[in-house]
mmCIF file of C-alpha atoms and ligand atoms in Angstrom:
data_model
loop_
_atom_site.group_PDB
_atom_site.id
_atom_site.type_symbol
_atom_site.label_atom_id
_atom_site.label_comp_id
_atom_site.label_asym_id
_atom_site.label_seq_id
_atom_site.Cartn_x
_atom_site.Cartn_y
_atom_site.Cartn_z
ATOM 1 C CA MET W 500 89.799 -106.448 -65.792
ATOM 2 C CA ASN W 501 89.109 -103.166 -64.014
ATOM 3 C CA LYS W 502 90.795 -99.872 -64.701
ATOM 4 C CA GLU W 503 93.512 -100.174 -62.069
ATOM 5 C CA ASN W 504 94.755 -103.365 -63.747
ATOM 6 C CA ASP W 505 94.863 -101.823 -67.231
ATOM 7 C CA GLY W 506 98.593 -101.122 -67.138
ATOM 8 C CA ILE W 507 99.313 -104.741 -66.234
ATOM 9 C CA LEU W 508 97.005 -106.070 -68.950
ATOM 10 C CA GLU W 509 98.885 -103.964 -71.459
ATOM 11 C CA LYS W 510 102.197 -105.332 -70.182
ATOM 12 C CA ALA W 511 100.885 -108.914 -70.270
ATOM 13 C CA ASN W 512 99.443 -108.521 -73.778
ATOM 14 C CA TYR W 513 102.848 -107.398 -75.007
ATOM 15 C CA CYS W 514 104.171 -110.939 -74.312
ATOM 16 C CA LEU W 515 104.350 -113.136 -77.427
ATOM 17 C CA ASN W 516 103.871 -116.400 -75.501
ATOM 18 C CA CYS W 517 106.964 -117.834 -77.211
ATOM 19 C CA LYS W 518 107.082 -121.612 -77.466
ATOM 20 C CA VAL W 519 110.819 -121.764 -76.790
ATOM 21 C CA LYS W 520 110.473 -119.680 -73.591
ATOM 22 C CA PRO W 521 113.964 -118.155 -73.397
ATOM 23 C CA CYS W 522 112.775 -115.955 -70.509
ATOM 24 C CA SER W 523 112.109 -119.095 -68.440
ATOM 25 C CA LYS W 524 114.631 -121.569 -69.761
ATOM 26 C CA LYS W 525 117.607 -119.285 -70.180
ATOM 27 C CA GLY W 526 116.736 -116.249 -68.101
ATOM 28 C CA CYS W 527 115.083 -117.488 -64.921
ATOM 29 C CA PRO W 528 117.328 -119.377 -62.460
ATOM 30 C CA LEU W 529 114.192 -120.890 -60.921
ATOM 31 C CA GLY W 530 112.640 -121.904 -64.221
ATOM 32 C CA ASN W 531 109.380 -120.022 -63.497
ATOM 33 C CA ASP W 532 106.925 -120.747 -66.307
ATOM 34 C CA ILE W 533 106.783 -117.114 -67.421
ATOM 35 C CA PRO W 534 104.673 -117.369 -70.607
ATOM 36 C CA GLN W 535 102.198 -119.546 -68.749
ATOM 37 C CA PHE W 536 101.614 -117.193 -65.813
ATOM 38 C CA ILE W 537 101.516 -114.182 -68.135
ATOM 39 C CA SER W 538 98.830 -115.797 -70.316
ATOM 40 C CA GLN W 539 96.811 -116.546 -67.177
ATOM 41 C CA VAL W 540 97.081 -112.849 -66.262
ATOM 42 C CA LYS W 541 95.882 -111.936 -69.763
ATOM 43 C CA GLU W 542 92.773 -114.056 -69.129
ATOM 44 C CA GLY W 543 92.252 -112.553 -65.674
ATOM 45 C CA ASN W 544 92.977 -115.927 -63.974
ATOM 46 C CA TYR W 545 95.072 -114.485 -61.186
ATOM 47 C CA LEU W 546 94.752 -117.479 -58.884
ATOM 48 C CA GLU W 547 95.950 -119.776 -61.677
ATOM 49 C CA ALA W 548 98.871 -117.414 -62.296
ATOM 50 C CA TYR W 549 99.767 -117.570 -58.574
ATOM 51 C CA LYS W 550 99.553 -121.367 -58.710
ATOM 52 C CA THR W 551 101.860 -121.458 -61.736
ATOM 53 C CA LEU W 552 104.448 -119.294 -59.957
ATOM 54 C CA SER W 553 104.087 -121.289 -56.734
ATOM 55 C CA LYS W 554 105.352 -124.422 -58.476
ATOM 56 C CA THR W 555 108.846 -122.922 -58.596
ATOM 57 C CA THR W 556 108.958 -119.989 -56.170
ATOM 58 C CA VAL W 557 107.524 -118.905 -52.844
ATOM 59 C CA LEU W 558 108.848 -115.347 -53.218
ATOM 60 C CA PRO W 559 107.007 -113.854 -56.218
ATOM 61 C CA GLY W 560 106.170 -110.640 -54.340
ATOM 62 C CA ILE W 561 109.884 -110.203 -53.630
ATOM 63 C CA CYS W 562 111.448 -111.495 -56.860
ATOM 64 C CA GLY W 563 108.984 -109.457 -58.914
ATOM 65 C CA ARG W 564 110.405 -106.346 -57.255
ATOM 66 C CA ILE W 565 114.101 -106.886 -56.677
ATOM 67 C CA CYS W 566 115.445 -109.703 -58.864
ATOM 68 C CA PRO W 567 117.939 -108.470 -61.478
ATOM 69 C CA HIS W 568 115.373 -108.822 -64.271
ATOM 70 C CA GLU W 569 117.465 -106.945 -66.819
ATOM 71 C CA LYS W 570 120.165 -109.581 -66.525
ATOM 72 C CA GLN W 571 117.828 -112.544 -66.163
ATOM 73 C CA CYS W 572 114.293 -113.063 -67.537
ATOM 74 C CA GLN W 573 113.889 -109.647 -69.193
ATOM 75 C CA GLY W 574 117.432 -109.873 -70.509
ATOM 76 C CA SER W 575 116.462 -113.047 -72.395
ATOM 77 C CA CYS W 576 113.059 -111.829 -73.611
ATOM 78 C CA VAL W 577 112.541 -112.079 -77.375
ATOM 79 C CA ARG W 578 110.723 -108.737 -77.340
ATOM 80 C CA GLY W 579 113.909 -107.151 -76.032
ATOM 81 C CA ILE W 580 115.910 -107.946 -79.181
ATOM 82 C CA LYS W 581 114.460 -104.987 -81.075
ATOM 83 C CA GLN W 582 112.344 -103.149 -78.513
ATOM 84 C CA GLU W 583 111.743 -103.048 -74.792
ATOM 85 C CA PRO W 584 111.423 -106.476 -73.138
ATOM 86 C CA VAL W 585 108.205 -107.554 -71.438
ATOM 87 C CA GLN W 586 108.116 -106.115 -67.894
ATOM 88 C CA ILE W 587 108.054 -109.595 -66.354
ATOM 89 C CA GLY W 588 108.971 -108.409 -62.838
ATOM 90 C CA ASP W 589 106.035 -105.996 -62.680
ATOM 91 C CA ILE W 590 103.616 -108.712 -63.784
ATOM 92 C CA GLU W 591 105.023 -111.192 -61.249
ATOM 93 C CA ALA W 592 104.716 -108.654 -58.424
ATOM 94 C CA PHE W 593 101.153 -107.920 -59.545
ATOM 95 C CA VAL W 594 100.238 -111.635 -59.347
ATOM 96 C CA PHE W 595 101.426 -111.790 -55.739
ATOM 97 C CA ASP W 596 99.685 -108.545 -54.777
ATOM 98 C CA LYS W 597 96.470 -109.753 -56.371
ATOM 99 C CA ALA W 598 96.701 -113.090 -54.529
ATOM 100 C CA MET W 599 97.038 -111.240 -51.231
ATOM 101 C CA GLU W 600 94.175 -108.897 -52.096
ATOM 102 C CA GLN W 601 91.943 -111.834 -53.043
ATOM 103 C CA LYS W 602 93.108 -113.787 -49.959
ATOM 104 C CA ASN W 603 94.408 -116.708 -52.033
ATOM 105 C CA SER W 604 96.851 -118.579 -49.858
ATOM 106 C CA LEU W 605 99.951 -120.601 -50.571
ATOM 107 C CA TYR W 606 98.708 -123.131 -48.033
ATOM 108 C CA ASP W 607 95.560 -123.782 -50.100
ATOM 109 C CA ILE W 608 97.708 -124.278 -53.204
ATOM 110 C CA TYR W 609 100.054 -126.713 -51.427
ATOM 111 C CA LYS W 610 97.451 -128.345 -49.151
ATOM 112 C CA THR W 611 96.900 -131.526 -51.139
ATOM 113 C CA GLU W 612 100.619 -132.209 -51.410
ATOM 114 C CA ILE W 613 101.258 -131.415 -47.750
ATOM 115 C CA GLU W 614 98.521 -133.830 -46.683
ATOM 116 C CA ARG W 615 99.655 -136.548 -49.088
ATOM 117 C CA ASN W 616 103.304 -136.267 -48.134
ATOM 118 C CA LYS W 617 102.645 -136.097 -44.411
ATOM 119 C CA ASN W 618 101.754 -139.754 -44.381
ATOM 120 C CA ASN W 619 104.935 -140.675 -46.230
ATOM 121 C CA ASN W 620 107.281 -138.651 -44.122
ATOM 122 C CA ASN W 621 108.360 -138.545 -40.579
ATOM 123 C CA LYS W 622 111.392 -136.399 -41.132
ATOM 124 C CA LYS W 623 112.602 -133.348 -39.240
ATOM 125 C CA VAL W 624 114.812 -130.628 -40.679
ATOM 126 C CA ALA W 625 116.343 -127.562 -39.014
ATOM 127 C CA VAL W 626 116.710 -124.523 -41.254
ATOM 128 C CA ILE W 627 119.253 -122.082 -39.869
ATOM 129 C CA GLY W 628 118.497 -118.537 -41.008
ATOM 130 C CA GLY W 629 115.159 -117.037 -41.983
ATOM 131 C CA GLY W 630 116.330 -115.015 -44.999
ATOM 132 C CA PRO W 631 115.350 -115.707 -48.620
ATOM 133 C CA SER W 632 117.173 -119.018 -49.002
ATOM 134 C CA GLY W 633 116.065 -120.326 -45.574
ATOM 135 C CA LEU W 634 112.450 -119.325 -46.166
ATOM 136 C CA THR W 635 112.418 -120.937 -49.601
ATOM 137 C CA CYS W 636 113.993 -124.140 -48.336
ATOM 138 C CA ALA W 637 111.585 -124.286 -45.380
ATOM 139 C CA ALA W 638 108.536 -123.768 -47.618
ATOM 140 C CA PHE W 639 109.436 -126.478 -50.131
ATOM 141 C CA LEU W 640 110.321 -128.922 -47.359
ATOM 142 C CA ALA W 641 106.963 -128.238 -45.673
ATOM 143 C CA LYS W 642 105.247 -128.822 -49.009
ATOM 144 C CA ASN W 643 106.933 -132.233 -49.011
ATOM 145 C CA GLY W 644 105.454 -133.054 -45.632
ATOM 146 C CA ILE W 645 108.661 -132.503 -43.699
ATOM 147 C CA ASN W 646 108.587 -131.120 -40.189
ATOM 148 C CA VAL W 647 110.584 -127.859 -40.343
ATOM 149 C CA THR W 648 111.955 -125.621 -37.607
ATOM 150 C CA ILE W 649 113.648 -122.332 -38.541
ATOM 151 C CA TYR W 650 116.347 -121.015 -36.186
ATOM 152 C CA GLU W 651 116.425 -117.236 -36.632
ATOM 153 C CA ARG W 652 118.923 -114.905 -34.968
ATOM 154 C CA TYR W 653 116.590 -111.903 -34.868
ATOM 155 C CA ASN W 654 113.066 -111.657 -33.512
ATOM 156 C CA PHE W 655 111.701 -111.387 -37.072
ATOM 157 C CA LEU W 656 112.083 -113.336 -40.325
ATOM 158 C CA GLY W 657 113.172 -112.088 -43.743
ATOM 159 C CA GLY W 658 116.928 -111.565 -43.241
ATOM 160 C CA LEU W 659 118.437 -109.198 -45.771
ATOM 161 C CA LEU W 660 114.995 -108.635 -47.285
ATOM 162 C CA VAL W 661 114.256 -106.685 -44.107
ATOM 163 C CA TYR W 662 117.576 -105.139 -43.146
ATOM 164 C CA GLY W 663 119.638 -105.253 -46.346
ATOM 165 C CA ILE W 664 117.252 -103.725 -48.879
ATOM 166 C CA PRO W 665 115.844 -100.272 -48.226
ATOM 167 C CA ASP W 666 112.086 -99.689 -48.106
ATOM 168 C CA PHE W 667 112.122 -97.574 -51.245
ATOM 169 C CA ARG W 668 113.126 -100.692 -53.225
ATOM 170 C CA LEU W 669 111.181 -103.325 -51.321
ATOM 171 C CA PRO W 670 108.220 -102.324 -49.119
ATOM 172 C CA LYS W 671 108.422 -104.246 -45.853
ATOM 173 C CA GLU W 672 104.714 -105.050 -46.060
ATOM 174 C CA LYS W 673 105.527 -107.365 -48.995
ATOM 175 C CA VAL W 674 108.146 -109.188 -46.925
ATOM 176 C CA LYS W 675 105.681 -109.601 -44.071
ATOM 177 C CA GLN W 676 102.970 -110.973 -46.368
ATOM 178 C CA THR W 677 105.489 -113.412 -47.872
ATOM 179 C CA VAL W 678 106.713 -114.569 -44.461
ATOM 180 C CA ASP W 679 103.104 -115.048 -43.257
ATOM 181 C CA GLU W 680 102.308 -117.119 -46.355
ATOM 182 C CA ILE W 681 105.291 -119.370 -45.676
ATOM 183 C CA LEU W 682 104.744 -119.741 -41.916
ATOM 184 C CA ASN W 683 101.149 -120.658 -42.636
ATOM 185 C CA LEU W 684 102.458 -123.907 -44.143
ATOM 186 C CA GLY W 685 102.990 -125.153 -40.579
ATOM 187 C CA ILE W 686 106.623 -124.167 -40.049
ATOM 188 C CA LYS W 687 107.911 -123.648 -36.508
ATOM 189 C CA VAL W 688 110.336 -120.839 -35.662
ATOM 190 C CA LYS W 689 112.836 -120.412 -32.842
ATOM 191 C CA TYR W 690 113.602 -116.686 -32.699
ATOM 192 C CA ASN W 691 116.677 -115.045 -31.159
ATOM 193 C CA MET W 692 118.758 -118.132 -31.864
ATOM 194 C CA GLU W 693 122.064 -117.199 -33.451
ATOM 195 C CA LEU W 694 124.370 -119.952 -34.624
ATOM 196 C CA GLY W 695 127.764 -119.690 -32.932
ATOM 197 C CA LYS W 696 126.326 -117.501 -30.189
ATOM 198 C CA ASN W 697 123.210 -119.153 -28.725
ATOM 199 C CA PHE W 698 123.822 -122.659 -30.035
ATOM 200 C CA LYS W 699 126.228 -124.830 -32.045
ATOM 201 C CA LEU W 700 125.457 -127.315 -34.809
ATOM 202 C CA ASP W 701 126.546 -130.096 -32.455
ATOM 203 C CA ASP W 702 123.801 -129.115 -29.998
ATOM 204 C CA ILE W 703 121.016 -129.854 -32.496
ATOM 205 C CA ILE W 704 122.434 -132.247 -35.076
ATOM 206 C CA ASP W 705 121.089 -135.420 -33.419
ATOM 207 C CA GLU W 706 117.617 -133.938 -33.128
ATOM 208 C CA TYR W 707 117.152 -133.612 -36.898
ATOM 209 C CA ASP W 708 117.468 -135.729 -40.032
ATOM 210 C CA ALA W 709 119.184 -132.853 -41.836
ATOM 211 C CA ILE W 710 120.269 -129.249 -41.300
ATOM 212 C CA PHE W 711 120.087 -126.496 -43.913
ATOM 213 C CA LEU W 712 122.316 -123.440 -43.566
ATOM 214 C CA GLY W 713 120.919 -120.267 -45.085
ATOM 215 C CA ILE W 714 122.924 -117.928 -42.898
ATOM 216 C CA GLY W 715 123.906 -115.369 -45.527
ATOM 217 C CA ALA W 716 127.205 -113.546 -45.907
ATOM 218 C CA ASN W 717 126.820 -110.000 -44.758
ATOM 219 C CA LYS W 718 130.323 -108.989 -43.726
ATOM 220 C CA SER W 719 131.703 -106.229 -45.963
ATOM 221 C CA THR W 720 134.873 -107.051 -47.864
ATOM 222 C CA LYS W 721 137.834 -104.768 -47.231
ATOM 223 C CA MET W 722 140.059 -103.274 -49.937
ATOM 224 C CA GLY W 723 143.332 -103.439 -48.067
ATOM 225 C CA VAL W 724 144.246 -99.789 -48.723
ATOM 226 C CA GLU W 725 146.037 -97.430 -46.346
ATOM 227 C CA GLY W 726 143.688 -95.587 -43.978
ATOM 228 C CA GLU W 727 140.920 -98.180 -44.152
ATOM 229 C CA ASP W 728 140.832 -98.489 -40.355
ATOM 230 C CA LEU W 729 140.335 -94.753 -39.752
ATOM 231 C CA PRO W 730 137.139 -93.705 -37.950
ATOM 232 C CA GLY W 731 134.641 -92.659 -40.597
ATOM 233 C CA VAL W 732 135.174 -95.735 -42.811
ATOM 234 C CA TYR W 733 132.166 -98.070 -42.750
ATOM 235 C CA GLY W 734 131.179 -101.383 -44.331
ATOM 236 C CA GLY W 735 128.118 -100.915 -46.562
ATOM 237 C CA ASN W 736 126.451 -104.176 -45.538
ATOM 238 C CA GLU W 737 126.771 -103.426 -41.830
ATOM 239 C CA LEU W 738 125.449 -99.871 -42.293
ATOM 240 C CA LEU W 739 122.324 -101.211 -43.949
ATOM 241 C CA GLU W 740 121.924 -104.114 -41.510
ATOM 242 C CA TYR W 741 122.430 -102.301 -38.210
ATOM 243 C CA LYS W 742 121.284 -98.859 -39.398
ATOM 244 C CA SER W 743 124.119 -97.438 -37.306
ATOM 245 C CA HIS W 744 124.600 -94.403 -39.522
ATOM 246 C CA PRO W 745 126.631 -91.406 -38.424
ATOM 247 C CA GLY W 746 125.125 -87.922 -38.915
ATOM 248 C CA TYR W 747 125.351 -87.152 -42.635
ATOM 249 C CA GLU W 748 123.844 -83.676 -42.696
ATOM 250 C CA GLY W 749 126.006 -81.322 -44.704
ATOM 251 C CA LYS W 750 128.653 -84.024 -45.231
ATOM 252 C CA THR W 751 130.332 -85.465 -48.309
ATOM 253 C CA VAL W 752 130.273 -89.251 -48.519
ATOM 254 C CA ALA W 753 132.183 -91.526 -50.898
ATOM 255 C CA VAL W 754 130.679 -94.951 -51.591
ATOM 256 C CA ILE W 755 133.131 -97.417 -53.109
ATOM 257 C CA GLY W 756 131.708 -100.129 -55.363
ATOM 258 C CA GLY W 757 129.407 -100.637 -58.321
ATOM 259 C CA GLY W 758 126.786 -103.166 -57.209
ATOM 260 C CA ASN W 759 123.290 -102.829 -55.830
ATOM 261 C CA VAL W 760 124.604 -102.573 -52.248
ATOM 262 C CA ALA W 761 126.598 -99.486 -53.299
ATOM 263 C CA MET W 762 123.453 -97.994 -54.887
ATOM 264 C CA ASP W 763 121.332 -98.831 -51.817
ATOM 265 C CA CYS W 764 123.920 -97.248 -49.495
ATOM 266 C CA ALA W 765 124.316 -94.126 -51.629
ATOM 267 C CA ARG W 766 120.570 -93.563 -51.981
ATOM 268 C CA THR W 767 119.936 -94.230 -48.269
ATOM 269 C CA ILE W 768 122.718 -91.822 -47.241
ATOM 270 C CA LYS W 769 121.404 -89.119 -49.567
ATOM 271 C CA ARG W 770 117.952 -89.515 -48.037
ATOM 272 C CA LEU W 771 119.526 -89.153 -44.591
ATOM 273 C CA GLY W 772 120.689 -85.661 -45.497
ATOM 274 C CA ALA W 773 124.213 -85.916 -46.951
ATOM 275 C CA LYS W 774 125.216 -82.864 -48.968
ATOM 276 C CA GLU W 775 127.081 -84.860 -51.603
ATOM 277 C CA VAL W 776 127.294 -88.588 -52.287
ATOM 278 C CA LYS W 777 129.851 -89.855 -54.790
ATOM 279 C CA ILE W 778 129.945 -93.441 -56.045
ATOM 280 C CA ILE W 779 133.480 -94.410 -56.987
ATOM 281 C CA TYR W 780 133.873 -97.322 -59.379
ATOM 282 C CA ARG W 781 137.040 -98.521 -61.084
ATOM 283 C CA ARG W 782 135.467 -99.636 -64.338
ATOM 284 C CA ALA W 783 133.050 -97.809 -66.708
ATOM 285 C CA ARG W 784 129.277 -97.420 -66.500
ATOM 286 C CA GLU W 785 128.749 -100.363 -68.903
ATOM 287 C CA GLN W 786 130.522 -102.791 -66.572
ATOM 288 C CA MET W 787 128.681 -101.740 -63.416
ATOM 289 C CA PRO W 788 127.072 -104.806 -61.838
ATOM 290 C CA ALA W 789 124.166 -102.772 -60.393
ATOM 291 C CA GLU W 790 120.843 -102.857 -62.170
ATOM 292 C CA ASN W 791 120.383 -100.184 -64.797
ATOM 293 C CA LYS W 792 117.239 -98.975 -63.054
ATOM 294 C CA GLU W 793 119.097 -98.539 -59.749
ATOM 295 C CA ILE W 794 121.844 -96.521 -61.463
ATOM 296 C CA GLU W 795 119.327 -94.277 -63.226
ATOM 297 C CA ASP W 796 117.346 -93.759 -60.018
ATOM 298 C CA ALA W 797 120.560 -92.850 -58.182
ATOM 299 C CA LYS W 798 121.425 -90.318 -60.888
ATOM 300 C CA LYS W 799 117.972 -88.759 -60.626
ATOM 301 C CA GLU W 800 118.595 -88.389 -56.906
ATOM 302 C CA LYS W 801 121.697 -86.326 -57.724
ATOM 303 C CA ILE W 802 124.219 -88.958 -56.719
ATOM 304 C CA GLU W 803 127.483 -88.355 -58.519
ATOM 305 C CA PHE W 804 129.344 -91.170 -60.286
ATOM 306 C CA LEU W 805 133.121 -91.209 -60.617
ATOM 307 C CA PHE W 806 133.725 -93.972 -63.144
ATOM 308 C CA GLN W 807 137.182 -95.377 -63.890
ATOM 309 C CA ASN W 808 138.604 -94.218 -60.585
ATOM 310 C CA ASN W 809 140.503 -96.355 -58.129
ATOM 311 C CA ILE W 810 141.313 -95.672 -54.479
ATOM 312 C CA VAL W 811 144.957 -95.206 -53.589
ATOM 313 C CA LYS W 812 144.526 -94.345 -49.906
ATOM 314 C CA ILE W 813 142.225 -92.865 -47.329
ATOM 315 C CA ILE W 814 143.784 -89.841 -45.648
ATOM 316 C CA GLY W 815 143.105 -88.363 -42.218
ATOM 317 C CA ASP W 816 144.623 -87.578 -38.856
ATOM 318 C CA LYS W 817 142.104 -88.845 -36.321
ATOM 319 C CA LYS W 818 139.318 -89.507 -38.838
ATOM 320 C CA VAL W 819 138.682 -89.598 -42.563
ATOM 321 C CA GLU W 820 139.405 -86.255 -44.221
ATOM 322 C CA LYS W 821 140.415 -86.948 -47.809
ATOM 323 C CA LEU W 822 140.586 -89.642 -50.428
ATOM 324 C CA GLU W 823 143.419 -90.098 -52.891
ATOM 325 C CA LEU W 824 142.139 -91.425 -56.207
ATOM 326 C CA ILE W 825 143.790 -92.467 -59.436
ATOM 327 C CA LYS W 826 142.205 -92.677 -62.884
ATOM 328 C CA THR W 827 142.068 -96.022 -64.652
ATOM 329 C CA LYS W 828 142.092 -97.146 -68.256
ATOM 330 C CA LEU W 829 140.372 -100.335 -69.311
ATOM 331 C CA VAL W 830 142.378 -103.070 -70.970
ATOM 332 C CA GLU W 831 140.918 -106.135 -72.687
ATOM 333 C CA LYS W 832 142.476 -109.379 -71.476
ATOM 334 C CA GLU W 833 141.775 -112.859 -72.767
ATOM 335 C CA THR W 834 141.723 -114.216 -69.242
ATOM 336 C CA ASP W 835 138.968 -111.843 -68.061
ATOM 337 C CA PRO W 836 135.461 -111.551 -69.503
ATOM 338 C CA ARG W 837 135.368 -107.860 -68.480
ATOM 339 C CA PRO W 838 137.936 -105.172 -69.357
ATOM 340 C CA VAL W 839 140.531 -104.924 -66.615
ATOM 341 C CA PRO W 840 141.064 -101.498 -64.959
ATOM 342 C CA VAL W 841 144.704 -100.419 -64.962
ATOM 343 C CA ASN W 842 145.843 -97.351 -63.009
ATOM 344 C CA VAL W 843 147.000 -94.433 -65.189
ATOM 345 C CA GLU W 844 150.360 -93.409 -63.815
ATOM 346 C CA GLY W 845 150.540 -89.821 -62.542
ATOM 347 C CA SER W 846 146.769 -89.244 -62.672
ATOM 348 C CA ASN W 847 146.401 -89.184 -58.875
ATOM 349 C CA TYR W 848 144.243 -86.512 -57.282
ATOM 350 C CA ILE W 849 142.712 -85.819 -53.897
ATOM 351 C CA ILE W 850 139.113 -85.080 -52.921
ATOM 352 C CA ASP W 851 137.660 -83.979 -49.558
ATOM 353 C CA VAL W 852 135.319 -86.481 -47.910
ATOM 354 C CA ASP W 853 133.799 -86.935 -44.459
ATOM 355 C CA TYR W 854 132.925 -90.611 -44.681
ATOM 356 C CA VAL W 855 133.923 -93.558 -46.847
ATOM 357 C CA ILE W 856 131.574 -96.516 -47.314
ATOM 358 C CA MET W 857 133.050 -99.790 -48.554
ATOM 359 C CA ALA W 858 130.429 -101.561 -50.662
ATOM 360 C CA LEU W 859 132.712 -103.842 -52.646
ATOM 361 C CA GLY W 860 131.164 -107.170 -51.833
ATOM 362 C CA SER W 861 130.486 -109.392 -48.863
ATOM 363 C CA LYS W 862 131.789 -112.524 -47.233
ATOM 364 C CA PRO W 863 130.531 -114.964 -44.601
ATOM 365 C CA GLU W 864 130.877 -114.051 -40.952
ATOM 366 C CA ASP W 865 133.846 -115.349 -38.969
ATOM 367 C CA TYR W 866 131.973 -118.071 -37.056
ATOM 368 C CA VAL W 867 131.490 -119.960 -40.349
ATOM 369 C CA LYS W 868 135.156 -120.999 -40.060
ATOM 370 C CA ASP W 869 134.312 -122.877 -36.848
ATOM 371 C CA LEU W 870 131.539 -125.027 -38.323
ATOM 372 C CA ASN W 871 133.970 -127.796 -39.330
ATOM 373 C CA LEU W 872 132.800 -127.680 -42.945
ATOM 374 C CA ASN W 873 134.973 -127.341 -46.036
ATOM 375 C CA LEU W 874 135.215 -123.749 -47.255
ATOM 376 C CA ASN W 875 136.396 -122.371 -50.578
ATOM 377 C CA LYS W 876 139.153 -119.770 -50.909
ATOM 378 C CA TRP W 877 136.664 -116.913 -50.417
ATOM 379 C CA GLY W 878 135.415 -118.402 -47.149
ATOM 380 C CA ASN W 879 132.107 -119.681 -48.566
ATOM 381 C CA ILE W 880 130.840 -123.121 -47.579
ATOM 382 C CA GLU W 881 131.601 -125.643 -50.319
ATOM 383 C CA VAL W 882 128.589 -127.571 -51.605
ATOM 384 C CA ASN W 883 128.036 -130.189 -54.288
ATOM 385 C CA GLU W 884 125.341 -130.104 -56.990
ATOM 386 C CA ASN W 885 122.787 -131.134 -54.344
ATOM 387 C CA TYR W 886 123.806 -128.290 -52.014
ATOM 388 C CA GLN W 887 125.340 -130.851 -49.673
ATOM 389 C CA THR W 888 128.350 -129.747 -47.620
ATOM 390 C CA SER W 889 131.355 -131.828 -46.571
ATOM 391 C CA ASN W 890 129.126 -133.126 -43.748
ATOM 392 C CA PRO W 891 126.475 -135.240 -45.564
ATOM 393 C CA LYS W 892 123.817 -134.313 -43.019
ATOM 394 C CA ILE W 893 124.313 -130.569 -43.558
ATOM 395 C CA PHE W 894 123.242 -128.570 -46.620
ATOM 396 C CA ALA W 895 123.813 -124.915 -47.528
ATOM 397 C CA ALA W 896 122.682 -122.402 -50.162
ATOM 398 C CA GLY W 897 122.398 -118.696 -50.825
ATOM 399 C CA ASP W 898 125.130 -116.161 -50.085
ATOM 400 C CA VAL W 899 126.965 -118.346 -47.558
ATOM 401 C CA ALA W 900 127.506 -120.943 -50.279
ATOM 402 C CA GLY W 901 128.753 -118.260 -52.667
ATOM 403 C CA GLN W 902 125.607 -117.893 -54.743
ATOM 404 C CA LYS W 903 125.438 -114.375 -56.105
ATOM 405 C CA ARG W 904 123.231 -112.045 -54.110
ATOM 406 C CA ASN W 905 119.857 -111.448 -55.759
ATOM 407 C CA SER W 906 120.858 -113.784 -58.574
ATOM 408 C CA CYS W 907 118.296 -116.293 -57.528
ATOM 409 C CA LEU W 908 116.432 -115.402 -54.394
ATOM 410 C CA GLY W 909 114.495 -118.579 -54.415
ATOM 411 C CA SER W 910 117.369 -120.989 -54.740
HETATM 412 FE FE1 SF4 G 937 106.922 -113.395 -73.441
HETATM 413 FE FE2 SF4 G 937 109.414 -112.401 -73.711
HETATM 414 FE FE3 SF4 G 937 109.052 -114.794 -72.585
HETATM 415 FE FE4 SF4 G 937 108.598 -114.477 -75.215
HETATM 416 S S1 SF4 G 937 110.571 -114.303 -74.169
HETATM 417 S S2 SF4 G 937 107.319 -115.601 -73.727
HETATM 418 S S3 SF4 G 937 107.801 -112.381 -75.236
HETATM 419 S S4 SF4 G 937 108.321 -112.825 -71.780
#
């Protein structure tokens, strides 16, 4: 191992190679064989490590960088009980980077299976959406010898990996390398094809044996507070997706929410020149759903956190001018795994703001209601344990089916 890999070797050697594998079995939603690929890294067998990961994921260069490791694999690591956990994400990202550097391809790893399965299969599947779930589905279908066509609404693949996650968290070069690896499996793509706009499911359903919907859910949820429709209030998801930012220079911006989208928005806005960025969250720091690392990075970038604050209303004449907040106290309730924030009567106060960004969560876009599929009460497509929708020929996964964002990018 040369000098530049020393840090990774140290991280890999820190792994105890536990027989019970809690990092894999309990912590990884994909079941990546973590001790196995780490021991291959220890031995310098990077291609073998890439092969091990490729059994369960086609996104190691992505997952290694942006999966919520603290809550998943690293959160279950035995080392983490008394000390720091093994930095599994860093080692996974390294394996992908090394594979690209050494020109080891996913196609070569899957080739035998693709060839073998080709003779057994004459099936065609349409994958709608070229984001993480669509790309993963397409790759594993191709591995099984199935003829796959991705319908993508933009003229590029990657979905939220490209437009939803800023470059400082996920370099776009890694997305491009991942997409190239997957397309190299023989997958066809129809670009600029948006479901509900350029075509309907009925137009293509007879052409294919099955359809997979990986169309995401990138519409920002609203709070339902007074003043939410004033100019100057934006949805966090849309801001990141369309990059339609207003001028932030010298302005004060409030970002509402406590997840990674709130952190991404706040850090992007600060980089775009805002004078002050305040993240407003109704619970305490400990309950914040964002990754610890993202919160710490945001703090280092001088983003202010107002914990245990709730929004009462957004105030302004023709545009946002102020925000009325109220302090909360946290109350334990048997019915809720997290403490419930309760407004403290009379603790209202007002702050000056120029823009308010709603980063409270996301829901599927409106056209999903017209797909004639059963939806749950949040508007997500209902699926069974096989990801099958109420139409047996149509499957769905990822955000549109209500799977938590970033919880399992490869699902
Ligand atoms: Fe290594 Fe931690 Fe997994 Fe044990 S739990 S095998 S130490 S990564």
